[in-house]
Short mmCIF file of N, CA and C and ligand atoms in Angstrom, two decimals:
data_model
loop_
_atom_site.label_atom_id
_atom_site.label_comp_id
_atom_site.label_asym_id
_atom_site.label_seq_id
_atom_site.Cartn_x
_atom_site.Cartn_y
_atom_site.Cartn_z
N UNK A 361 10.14 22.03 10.03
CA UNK A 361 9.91 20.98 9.05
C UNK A 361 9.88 19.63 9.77
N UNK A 362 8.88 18.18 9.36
CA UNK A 362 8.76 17.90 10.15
C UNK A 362 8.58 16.16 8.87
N UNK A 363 9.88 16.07 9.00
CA UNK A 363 10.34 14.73 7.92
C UNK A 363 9.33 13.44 8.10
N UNK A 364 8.13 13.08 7.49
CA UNK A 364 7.73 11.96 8.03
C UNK A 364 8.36 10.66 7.35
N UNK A 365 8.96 11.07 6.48
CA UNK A 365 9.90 9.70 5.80
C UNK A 365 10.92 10.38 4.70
N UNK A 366 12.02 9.42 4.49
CA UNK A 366 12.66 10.11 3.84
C UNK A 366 13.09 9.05 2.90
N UNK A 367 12.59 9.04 1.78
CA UNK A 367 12.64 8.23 0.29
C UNK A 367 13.83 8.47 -0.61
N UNK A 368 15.14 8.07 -0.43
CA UNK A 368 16.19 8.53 -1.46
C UNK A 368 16.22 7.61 -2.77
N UNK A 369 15.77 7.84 -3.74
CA UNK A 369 15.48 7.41 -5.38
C UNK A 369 16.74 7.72 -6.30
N UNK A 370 17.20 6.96 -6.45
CA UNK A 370 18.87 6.67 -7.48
C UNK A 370 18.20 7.75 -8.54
N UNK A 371 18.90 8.51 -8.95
CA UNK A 371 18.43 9.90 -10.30
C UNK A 371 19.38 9.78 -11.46
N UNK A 372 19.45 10.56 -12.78
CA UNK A 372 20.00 10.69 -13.46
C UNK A 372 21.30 11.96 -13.11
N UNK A 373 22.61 12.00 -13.02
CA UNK A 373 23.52 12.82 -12.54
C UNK A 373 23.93 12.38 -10.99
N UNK A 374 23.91 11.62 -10.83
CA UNK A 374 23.86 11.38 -9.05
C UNK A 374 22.99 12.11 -8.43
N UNK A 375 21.55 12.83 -9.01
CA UNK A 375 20.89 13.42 -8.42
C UNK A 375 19.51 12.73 -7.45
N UNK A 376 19.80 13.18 -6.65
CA UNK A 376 18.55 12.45 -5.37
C UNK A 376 17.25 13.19 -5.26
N UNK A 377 16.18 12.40 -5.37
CA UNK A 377 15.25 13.11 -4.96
C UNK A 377 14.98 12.83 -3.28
N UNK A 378 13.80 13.45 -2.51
CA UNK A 378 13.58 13.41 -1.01
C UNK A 378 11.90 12.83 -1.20
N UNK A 379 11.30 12.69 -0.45
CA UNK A 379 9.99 12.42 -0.24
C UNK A 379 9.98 13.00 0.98
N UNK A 380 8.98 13.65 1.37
CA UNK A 380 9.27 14.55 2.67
C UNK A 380 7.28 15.00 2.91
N UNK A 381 7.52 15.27 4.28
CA UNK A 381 6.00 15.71 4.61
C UNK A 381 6.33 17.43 4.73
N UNK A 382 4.99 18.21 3.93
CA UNK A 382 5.14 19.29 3.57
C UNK A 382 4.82 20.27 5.11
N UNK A 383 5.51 21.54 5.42
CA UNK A 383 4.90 22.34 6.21
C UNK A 383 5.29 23.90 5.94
N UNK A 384 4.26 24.85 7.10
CA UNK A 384 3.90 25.85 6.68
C UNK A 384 4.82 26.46 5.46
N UNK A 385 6.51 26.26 5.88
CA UNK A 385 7.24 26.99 4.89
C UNK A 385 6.98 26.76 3.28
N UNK A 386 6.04 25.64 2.91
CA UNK A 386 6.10 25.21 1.35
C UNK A 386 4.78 25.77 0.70
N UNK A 387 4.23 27.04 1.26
CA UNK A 387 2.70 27.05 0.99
C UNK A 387 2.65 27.68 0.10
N UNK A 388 3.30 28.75 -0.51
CA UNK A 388 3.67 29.23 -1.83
C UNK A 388 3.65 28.67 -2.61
N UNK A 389 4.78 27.55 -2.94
CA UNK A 389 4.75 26.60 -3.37
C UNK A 389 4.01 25.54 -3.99
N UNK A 390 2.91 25.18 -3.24
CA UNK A 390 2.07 24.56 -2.97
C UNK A 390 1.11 25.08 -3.77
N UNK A 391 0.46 26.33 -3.70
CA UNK A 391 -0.43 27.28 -3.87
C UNK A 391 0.14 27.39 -5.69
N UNK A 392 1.38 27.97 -5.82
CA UNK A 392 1.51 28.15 -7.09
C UNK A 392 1.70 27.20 -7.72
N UNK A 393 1.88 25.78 -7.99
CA UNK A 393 1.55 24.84 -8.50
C UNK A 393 -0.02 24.32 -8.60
N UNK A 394 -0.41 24.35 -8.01
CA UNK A 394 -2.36 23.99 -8.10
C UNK A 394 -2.39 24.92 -8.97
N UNK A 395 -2.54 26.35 -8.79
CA UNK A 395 -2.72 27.32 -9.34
C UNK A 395 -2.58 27.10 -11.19
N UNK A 396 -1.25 26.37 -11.56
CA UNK A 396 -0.70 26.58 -12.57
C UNK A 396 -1.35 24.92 -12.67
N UNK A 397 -1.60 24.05 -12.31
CA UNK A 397 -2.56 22.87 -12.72
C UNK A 397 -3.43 22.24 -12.61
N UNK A 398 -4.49 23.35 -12.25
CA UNK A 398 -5.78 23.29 -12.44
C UNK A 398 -6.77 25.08 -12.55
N UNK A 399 -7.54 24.35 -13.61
CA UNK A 399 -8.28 25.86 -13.78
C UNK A 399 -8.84 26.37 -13.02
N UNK A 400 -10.08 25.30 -12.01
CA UNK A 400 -10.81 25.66 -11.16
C UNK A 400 -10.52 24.54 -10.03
N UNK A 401 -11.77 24.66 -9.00
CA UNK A 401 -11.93 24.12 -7.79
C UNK A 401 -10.44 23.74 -7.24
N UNK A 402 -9.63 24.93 -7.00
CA UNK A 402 -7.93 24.86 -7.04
C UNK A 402 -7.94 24.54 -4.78
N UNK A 403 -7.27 24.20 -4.82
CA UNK A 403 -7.09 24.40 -3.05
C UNK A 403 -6.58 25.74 -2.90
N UNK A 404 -6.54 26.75 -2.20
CA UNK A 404 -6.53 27.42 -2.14
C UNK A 404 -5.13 28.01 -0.72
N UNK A 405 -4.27 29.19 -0.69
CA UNK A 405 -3.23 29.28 0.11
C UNK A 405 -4.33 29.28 1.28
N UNK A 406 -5.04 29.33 1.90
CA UNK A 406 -5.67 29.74 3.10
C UNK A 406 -6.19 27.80 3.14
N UNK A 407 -6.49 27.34 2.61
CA UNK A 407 -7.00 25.96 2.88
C UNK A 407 -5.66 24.90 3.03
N UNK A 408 -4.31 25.14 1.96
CA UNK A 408 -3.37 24.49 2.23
C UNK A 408 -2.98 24.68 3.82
N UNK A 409 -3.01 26.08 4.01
CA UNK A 409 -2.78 26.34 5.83
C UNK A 409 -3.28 25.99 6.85
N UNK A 410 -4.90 25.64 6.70
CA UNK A 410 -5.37 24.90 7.39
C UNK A 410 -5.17 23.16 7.49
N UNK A 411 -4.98 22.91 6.26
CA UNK A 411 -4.59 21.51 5.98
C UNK A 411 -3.24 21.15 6.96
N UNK A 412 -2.39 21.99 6.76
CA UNK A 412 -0.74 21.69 7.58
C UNK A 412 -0.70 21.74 8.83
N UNK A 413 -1.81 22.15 9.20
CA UNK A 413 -2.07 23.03 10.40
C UNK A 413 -3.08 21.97 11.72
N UNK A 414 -3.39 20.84 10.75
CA UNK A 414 -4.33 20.17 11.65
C UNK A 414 -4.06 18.52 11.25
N UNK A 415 -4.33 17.69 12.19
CA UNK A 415 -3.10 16.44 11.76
C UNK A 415 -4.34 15.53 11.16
N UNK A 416 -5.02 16.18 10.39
CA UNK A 416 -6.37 14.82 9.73
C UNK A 416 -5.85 15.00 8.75
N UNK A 417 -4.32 15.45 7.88
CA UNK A 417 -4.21 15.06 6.33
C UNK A 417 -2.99 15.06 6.77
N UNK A 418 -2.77 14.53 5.20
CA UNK A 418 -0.74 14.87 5.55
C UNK A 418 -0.54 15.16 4.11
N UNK A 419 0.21 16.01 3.60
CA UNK A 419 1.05 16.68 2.48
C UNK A 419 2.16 15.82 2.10
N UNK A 420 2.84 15.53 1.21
CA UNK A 420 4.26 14.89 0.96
C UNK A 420 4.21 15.46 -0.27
N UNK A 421 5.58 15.92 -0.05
CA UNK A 421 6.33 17.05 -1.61
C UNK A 421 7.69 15.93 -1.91
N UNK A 422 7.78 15.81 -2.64
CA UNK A 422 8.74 15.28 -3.72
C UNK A 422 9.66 16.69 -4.66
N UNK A 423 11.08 16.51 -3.82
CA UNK A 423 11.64 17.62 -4.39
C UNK A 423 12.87 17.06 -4.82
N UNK A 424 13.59 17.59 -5.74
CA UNK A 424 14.80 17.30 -6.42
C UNK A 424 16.08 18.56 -6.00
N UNK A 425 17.06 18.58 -5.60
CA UNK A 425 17.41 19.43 -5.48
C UNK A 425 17.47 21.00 -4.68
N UNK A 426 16.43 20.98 -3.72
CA UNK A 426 15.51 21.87 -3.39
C UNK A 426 14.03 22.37 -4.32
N UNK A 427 14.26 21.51 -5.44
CA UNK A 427 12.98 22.47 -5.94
C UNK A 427 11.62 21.22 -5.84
N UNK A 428 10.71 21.39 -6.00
CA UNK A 428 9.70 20.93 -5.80
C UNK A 428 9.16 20.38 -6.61
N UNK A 429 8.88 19.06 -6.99
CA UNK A 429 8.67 18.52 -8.17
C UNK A 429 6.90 18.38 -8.32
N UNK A 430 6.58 18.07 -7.23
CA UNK A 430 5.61 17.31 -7.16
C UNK A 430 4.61 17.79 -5.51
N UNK A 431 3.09 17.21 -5.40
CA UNK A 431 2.90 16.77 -4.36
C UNK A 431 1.32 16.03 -4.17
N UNK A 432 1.34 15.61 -3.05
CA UNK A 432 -0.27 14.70 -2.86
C UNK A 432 -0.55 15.07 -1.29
N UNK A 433 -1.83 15.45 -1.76
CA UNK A 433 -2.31 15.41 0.02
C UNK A 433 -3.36 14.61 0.41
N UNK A 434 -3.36 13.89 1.21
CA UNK A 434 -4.04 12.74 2.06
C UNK A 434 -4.65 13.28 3.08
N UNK A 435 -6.42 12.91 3.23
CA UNK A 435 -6.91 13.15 4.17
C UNK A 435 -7.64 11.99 4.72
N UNK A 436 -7.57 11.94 6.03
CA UNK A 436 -8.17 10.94 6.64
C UNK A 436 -9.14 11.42 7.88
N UNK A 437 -9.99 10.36 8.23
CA UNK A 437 -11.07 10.22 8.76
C UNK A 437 -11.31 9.44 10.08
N UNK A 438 -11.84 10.05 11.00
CA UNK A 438 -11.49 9.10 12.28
C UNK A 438 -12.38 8.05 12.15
N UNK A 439 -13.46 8.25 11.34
CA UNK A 439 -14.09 6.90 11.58
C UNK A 439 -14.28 6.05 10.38
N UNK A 440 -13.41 5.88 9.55
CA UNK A 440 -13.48 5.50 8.46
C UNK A 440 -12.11 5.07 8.07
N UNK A 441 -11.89 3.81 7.68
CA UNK A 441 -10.57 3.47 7.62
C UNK A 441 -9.36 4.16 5.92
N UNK A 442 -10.40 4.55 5.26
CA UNK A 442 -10.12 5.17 3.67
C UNK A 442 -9.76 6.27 3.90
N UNK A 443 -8.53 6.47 3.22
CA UNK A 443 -7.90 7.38 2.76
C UNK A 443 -8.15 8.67 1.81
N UNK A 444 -8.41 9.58 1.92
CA UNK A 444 -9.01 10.20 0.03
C UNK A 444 -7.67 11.10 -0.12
N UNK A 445 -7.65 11.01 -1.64
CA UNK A 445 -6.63 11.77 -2.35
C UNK A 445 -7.30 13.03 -2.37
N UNK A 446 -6.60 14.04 -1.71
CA UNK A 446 -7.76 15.64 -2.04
C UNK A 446 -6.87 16.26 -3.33
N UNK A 447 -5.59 16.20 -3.55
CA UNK A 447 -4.73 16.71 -4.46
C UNK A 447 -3.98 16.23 -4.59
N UNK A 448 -3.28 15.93 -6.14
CA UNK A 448 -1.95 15.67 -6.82
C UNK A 448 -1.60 16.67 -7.87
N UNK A 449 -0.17 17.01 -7.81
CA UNK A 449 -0.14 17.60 -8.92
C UNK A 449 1.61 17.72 -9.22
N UNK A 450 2.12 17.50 -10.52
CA UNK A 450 3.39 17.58 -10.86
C UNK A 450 3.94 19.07 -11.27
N UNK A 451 4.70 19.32 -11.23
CA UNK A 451 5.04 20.62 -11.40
C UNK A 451 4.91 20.77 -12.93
N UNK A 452 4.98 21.72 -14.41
CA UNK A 452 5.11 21.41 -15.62
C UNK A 452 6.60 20.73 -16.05
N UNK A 453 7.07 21.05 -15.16
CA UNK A 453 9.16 20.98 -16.07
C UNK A 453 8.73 19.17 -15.77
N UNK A 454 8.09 18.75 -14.93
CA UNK A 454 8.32 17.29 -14.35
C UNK A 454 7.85 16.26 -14.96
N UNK A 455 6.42 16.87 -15.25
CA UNK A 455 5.58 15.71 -15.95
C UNK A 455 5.82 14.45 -16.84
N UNK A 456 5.61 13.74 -16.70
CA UNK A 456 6.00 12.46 -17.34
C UNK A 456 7.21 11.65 -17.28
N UNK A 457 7.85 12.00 -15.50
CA UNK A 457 8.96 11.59 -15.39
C UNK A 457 8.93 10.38 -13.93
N UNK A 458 8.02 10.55 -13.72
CA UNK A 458 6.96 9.16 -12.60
C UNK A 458 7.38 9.86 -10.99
N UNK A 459 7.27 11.38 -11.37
CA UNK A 459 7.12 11.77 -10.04
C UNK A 459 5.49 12.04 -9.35
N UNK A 460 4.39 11.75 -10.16
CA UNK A 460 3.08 11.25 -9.71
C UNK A 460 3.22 10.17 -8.94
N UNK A 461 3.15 8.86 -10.06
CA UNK A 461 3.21 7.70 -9.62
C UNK A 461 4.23 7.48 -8.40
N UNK A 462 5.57 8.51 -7.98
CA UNK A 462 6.41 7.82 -6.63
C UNK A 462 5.06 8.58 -5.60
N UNK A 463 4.58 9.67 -5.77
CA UNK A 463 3.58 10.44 -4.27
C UNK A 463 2.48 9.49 -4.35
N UNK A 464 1.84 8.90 -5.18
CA UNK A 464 0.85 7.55 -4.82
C UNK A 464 1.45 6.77 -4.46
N UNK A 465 2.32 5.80 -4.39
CA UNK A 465 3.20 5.40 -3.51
C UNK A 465 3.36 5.17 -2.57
N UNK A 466 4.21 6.67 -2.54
CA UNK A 466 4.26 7.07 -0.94
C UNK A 466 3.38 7.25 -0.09
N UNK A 467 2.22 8.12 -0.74
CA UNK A 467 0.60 8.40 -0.04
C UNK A 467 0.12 7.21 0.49
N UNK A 468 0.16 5.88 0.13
CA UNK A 468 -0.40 4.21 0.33
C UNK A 468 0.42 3.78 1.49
N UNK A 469 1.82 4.12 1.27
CA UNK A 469 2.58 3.57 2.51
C UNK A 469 2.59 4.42 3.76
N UNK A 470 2.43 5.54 3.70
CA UNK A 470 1.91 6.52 4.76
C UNK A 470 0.54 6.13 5.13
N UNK A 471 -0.43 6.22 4.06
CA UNK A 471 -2.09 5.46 4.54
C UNK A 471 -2.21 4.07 5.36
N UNK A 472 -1.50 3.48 5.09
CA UNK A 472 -1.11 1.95 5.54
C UNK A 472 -0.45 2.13 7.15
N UNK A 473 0.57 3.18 7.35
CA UNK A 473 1.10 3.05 8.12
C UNK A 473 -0.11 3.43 9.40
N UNK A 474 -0.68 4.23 9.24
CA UNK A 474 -1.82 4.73 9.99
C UNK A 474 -3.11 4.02 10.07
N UNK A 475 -2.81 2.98 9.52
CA UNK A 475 -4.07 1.49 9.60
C UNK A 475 -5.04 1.74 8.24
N UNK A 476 -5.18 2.74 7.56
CA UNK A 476 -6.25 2.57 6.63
C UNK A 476 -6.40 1.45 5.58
N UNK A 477 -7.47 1.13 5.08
CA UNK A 477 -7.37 -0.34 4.22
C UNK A 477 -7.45 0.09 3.08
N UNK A 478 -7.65 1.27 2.93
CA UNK A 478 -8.16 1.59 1.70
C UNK A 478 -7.90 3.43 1.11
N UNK A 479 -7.44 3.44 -0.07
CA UNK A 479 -7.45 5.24 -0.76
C UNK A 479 -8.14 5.01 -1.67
N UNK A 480 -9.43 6.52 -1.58
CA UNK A 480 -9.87 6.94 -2.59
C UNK A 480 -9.50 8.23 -3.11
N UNK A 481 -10.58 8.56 -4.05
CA UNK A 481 -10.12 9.88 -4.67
C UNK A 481 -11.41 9.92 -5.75
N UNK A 482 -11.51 11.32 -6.01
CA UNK A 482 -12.87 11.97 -7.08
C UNK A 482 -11.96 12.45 -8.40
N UNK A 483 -11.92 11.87 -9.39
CA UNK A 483 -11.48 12.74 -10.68
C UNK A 483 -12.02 12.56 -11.71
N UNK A 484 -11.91 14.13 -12.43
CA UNK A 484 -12.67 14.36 -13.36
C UNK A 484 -12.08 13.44 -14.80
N UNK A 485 -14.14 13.49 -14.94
CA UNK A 485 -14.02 11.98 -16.22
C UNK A 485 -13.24 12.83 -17.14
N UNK A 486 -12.68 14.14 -17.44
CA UNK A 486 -11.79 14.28 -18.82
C UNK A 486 -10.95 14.64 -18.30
N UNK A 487 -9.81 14.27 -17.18
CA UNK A 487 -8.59 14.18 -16.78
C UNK A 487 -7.96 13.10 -17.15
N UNK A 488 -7.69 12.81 -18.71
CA UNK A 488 -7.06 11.59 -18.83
C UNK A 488 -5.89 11.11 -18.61
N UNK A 489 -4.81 12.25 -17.82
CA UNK A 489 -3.52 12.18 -17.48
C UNK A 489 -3.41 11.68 -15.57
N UNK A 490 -4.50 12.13 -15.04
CA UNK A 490 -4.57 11.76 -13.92
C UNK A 490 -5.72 9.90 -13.54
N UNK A 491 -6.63 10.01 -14.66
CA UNK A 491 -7.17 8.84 -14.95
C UNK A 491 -6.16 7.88 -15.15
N UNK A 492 -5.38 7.90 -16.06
CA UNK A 492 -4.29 7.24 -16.26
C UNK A 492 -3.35 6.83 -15.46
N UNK A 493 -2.70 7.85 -14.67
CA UNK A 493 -1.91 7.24 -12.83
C UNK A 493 -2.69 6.49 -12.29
N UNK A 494 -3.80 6.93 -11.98
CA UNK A 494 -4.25 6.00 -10.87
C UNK A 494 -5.06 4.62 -11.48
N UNK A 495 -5.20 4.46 -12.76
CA UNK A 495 -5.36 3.16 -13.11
C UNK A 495 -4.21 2.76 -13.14
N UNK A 496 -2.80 3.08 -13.50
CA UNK A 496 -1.63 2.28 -14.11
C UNK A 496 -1.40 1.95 -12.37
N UNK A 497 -1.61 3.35 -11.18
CA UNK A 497 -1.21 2.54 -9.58
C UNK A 497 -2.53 1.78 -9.17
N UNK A 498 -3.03 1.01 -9.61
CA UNK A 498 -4.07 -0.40 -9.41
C UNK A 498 -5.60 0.41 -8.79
N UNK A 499 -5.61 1.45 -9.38
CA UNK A 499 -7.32 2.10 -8.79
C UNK A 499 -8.15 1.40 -9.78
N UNK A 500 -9.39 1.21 -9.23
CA UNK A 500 -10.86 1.09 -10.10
C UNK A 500 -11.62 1.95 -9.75
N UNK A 501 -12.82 2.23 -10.71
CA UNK A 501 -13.95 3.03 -10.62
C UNK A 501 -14.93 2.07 -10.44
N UNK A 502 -15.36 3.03 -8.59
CA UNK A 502 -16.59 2.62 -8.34
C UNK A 502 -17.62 2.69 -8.05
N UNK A 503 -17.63 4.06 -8.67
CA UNK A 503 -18.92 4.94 -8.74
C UNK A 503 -18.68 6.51 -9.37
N UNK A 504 -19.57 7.57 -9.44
CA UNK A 504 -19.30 8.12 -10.09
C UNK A 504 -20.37 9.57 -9.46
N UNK A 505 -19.77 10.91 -9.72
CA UNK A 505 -20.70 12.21 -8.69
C UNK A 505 -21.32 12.59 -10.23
N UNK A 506 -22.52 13.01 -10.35
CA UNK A 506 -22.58 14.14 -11.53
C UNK A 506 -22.60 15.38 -10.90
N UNK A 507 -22.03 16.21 -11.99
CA UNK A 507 -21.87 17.64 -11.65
C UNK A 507 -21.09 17.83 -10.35
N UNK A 508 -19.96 17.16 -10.51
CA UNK A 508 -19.37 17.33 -9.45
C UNK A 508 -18.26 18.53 -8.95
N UNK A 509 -17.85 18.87 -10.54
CA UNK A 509 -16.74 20.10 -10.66
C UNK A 509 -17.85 21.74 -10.51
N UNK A 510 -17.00 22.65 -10.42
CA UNK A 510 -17.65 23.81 -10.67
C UNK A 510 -17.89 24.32 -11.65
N UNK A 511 -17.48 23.81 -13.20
CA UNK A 511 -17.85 23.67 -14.11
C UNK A 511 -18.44 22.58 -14.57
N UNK A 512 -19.17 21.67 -13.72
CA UNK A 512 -20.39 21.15 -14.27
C UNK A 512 -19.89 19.46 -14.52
N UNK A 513 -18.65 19.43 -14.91
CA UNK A 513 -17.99 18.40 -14.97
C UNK A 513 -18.33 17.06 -13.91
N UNK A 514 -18.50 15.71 -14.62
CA UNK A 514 -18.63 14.36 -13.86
C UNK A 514 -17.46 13.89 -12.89
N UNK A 515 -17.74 13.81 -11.60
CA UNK A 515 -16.21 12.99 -11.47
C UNK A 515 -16.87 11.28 -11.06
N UNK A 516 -15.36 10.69 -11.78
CA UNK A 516 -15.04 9.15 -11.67
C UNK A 516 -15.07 9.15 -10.02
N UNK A 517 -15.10 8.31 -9.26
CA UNK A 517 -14.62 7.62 -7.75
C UNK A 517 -13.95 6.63 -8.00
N UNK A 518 -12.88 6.47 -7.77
CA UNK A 518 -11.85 5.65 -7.98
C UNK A 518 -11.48 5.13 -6.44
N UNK A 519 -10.74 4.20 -6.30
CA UNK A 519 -10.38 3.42 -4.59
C UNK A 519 -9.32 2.08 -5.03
N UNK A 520 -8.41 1.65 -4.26
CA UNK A 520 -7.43 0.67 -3.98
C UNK A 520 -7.05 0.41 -2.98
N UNK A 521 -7.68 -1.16 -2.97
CA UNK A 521 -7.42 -1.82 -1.45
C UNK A 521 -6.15 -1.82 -1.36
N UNK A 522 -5.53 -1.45 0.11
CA UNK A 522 -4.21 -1.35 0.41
C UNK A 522 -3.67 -2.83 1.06
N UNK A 523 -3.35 -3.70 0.16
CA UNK A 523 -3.30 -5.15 0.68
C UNK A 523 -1.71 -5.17 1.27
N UNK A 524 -1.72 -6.26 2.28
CA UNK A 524 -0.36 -6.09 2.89
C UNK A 524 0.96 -7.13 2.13
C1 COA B 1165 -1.96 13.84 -13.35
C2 COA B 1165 -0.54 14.26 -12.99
C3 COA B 1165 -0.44 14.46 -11.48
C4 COA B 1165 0.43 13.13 -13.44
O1 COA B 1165 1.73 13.51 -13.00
P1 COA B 1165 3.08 12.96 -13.64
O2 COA B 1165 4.15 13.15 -12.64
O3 COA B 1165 3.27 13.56 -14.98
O4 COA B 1165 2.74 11.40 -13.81
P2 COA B 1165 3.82 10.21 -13.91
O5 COA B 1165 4.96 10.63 -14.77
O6 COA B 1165 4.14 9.71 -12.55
O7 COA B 1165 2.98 9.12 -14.71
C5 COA B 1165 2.49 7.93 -14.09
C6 COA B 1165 1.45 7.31 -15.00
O8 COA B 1165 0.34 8.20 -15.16
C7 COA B 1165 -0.20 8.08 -16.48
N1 COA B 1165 -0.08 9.36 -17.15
C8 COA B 1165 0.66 10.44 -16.79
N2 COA B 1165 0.48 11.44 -17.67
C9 COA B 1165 -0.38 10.99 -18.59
C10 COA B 1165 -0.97 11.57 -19.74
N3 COA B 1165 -0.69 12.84 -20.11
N4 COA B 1165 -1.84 10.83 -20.46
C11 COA B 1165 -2.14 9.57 -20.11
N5 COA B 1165 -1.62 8.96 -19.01
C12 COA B 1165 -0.75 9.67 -18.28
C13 COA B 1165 0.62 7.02 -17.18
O9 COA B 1165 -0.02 5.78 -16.97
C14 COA B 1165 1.94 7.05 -16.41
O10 COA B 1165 2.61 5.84 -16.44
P3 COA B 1165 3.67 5.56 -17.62
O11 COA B 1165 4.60 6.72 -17.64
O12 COA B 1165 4.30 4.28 -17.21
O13 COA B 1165 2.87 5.48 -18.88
C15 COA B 1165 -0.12 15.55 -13.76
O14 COA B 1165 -0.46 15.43 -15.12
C16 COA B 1165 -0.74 16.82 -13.19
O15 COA B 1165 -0.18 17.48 -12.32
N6 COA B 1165 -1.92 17.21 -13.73
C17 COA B 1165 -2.61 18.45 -13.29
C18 COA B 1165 -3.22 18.26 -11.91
C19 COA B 1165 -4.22 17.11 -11.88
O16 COA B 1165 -5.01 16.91 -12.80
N7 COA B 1165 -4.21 16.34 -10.77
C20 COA B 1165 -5.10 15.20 -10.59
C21 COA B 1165 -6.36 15.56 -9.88
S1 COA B 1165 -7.36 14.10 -9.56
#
């Protein structure tokens, strides 16, 4: 395991959460959450492995207790200073408790730390729960794919300059 920061967040019960960079051991994990929040175009256990496995993204899981609340994975580009969001996703027990909004966050201050000026991300125009994070964490839409899902679905392009 291979801590790239460690975020301790005051909880309800004296309970702490971690912010932590994800590896091979969390791929289950990982896998069965996408799985359980999203229907299609899911990342897949064989793509999370390659992802952990090669240092152009980085993973950060948000766990409470040992269990796993949350996570976002960041991929970056050698020649391009932007960040893209490839995945977020809250676990169900979690939702609506601003363990999204702490992995955007964290994802910006990790992007930042590595010089990028900028995170984007592709989401679908009827994700209004994920539309919603990333407008309330300061994204705009600035452009837009058609037929971008595997069901046919539009996605938004969303981006936020990472100002210092
Ligand atoms: C989108 C998702 C990651 C949000 O996770 P979350 O931990 O519940 O979000 P948070 O509690 O941190 O919420 C942060 C903000 O997001 C917005 N938001 C979250 N859920 C929302 C909902 N159901 N409807 C509208 N806005 C919502 C709100 O603005 C919220 O701020 P507020 O609580 O001050 O109103 C979660 O719903 C999820 O895992 N969805 C399935 C996977 C997915 O769609 N990922 C995004 C792919 S682009």
């Amino acid at each position: 395991m291979q801590p790239l920061m460690k975020r301790r967040v005051a909880m309800e019960m004296h309970e702490t959460a971690t912010m932590r960079s994800a590896s091979m051991d969390d791929v289950e994990t990982l896998a069965a959450i996408e799985e359980a929040s999203f229907s299609g175009d899911r990342v897949s256990r064989r793509s999370f492995r390659h992802l952990l496995s090669r240092g152009k993204s980085l993973t950060l899981i948000d766990t409470l207790a040992g269990e796993t609340r949350g996570y976002l994975t960041l991929l970056f580009r050698a020649k391009t200073a932007r960040a893209r969001v490839y995945t977020i996703a809250t676990a169900a027990a979690w939702k609506g408790r601003g363990v999204a909004a702490g992995l955007v966050r964290a994802a910006e201050q990790a992007a930042r730390a590595r010089g990028c000026t900028a995170v984007y991300l592709e989401v679908r125009k009827d994700n209004v729960a994920s539309i919603g994070l990333f407008t309330t964490s300061g994204y705009r839409v600035f452009g837009e794919y058609e037929a971008y899902y595997e069901d046919g679905m539009d996605a938004w392009r969303m981006e936020k300059a990472l100002v210092e």
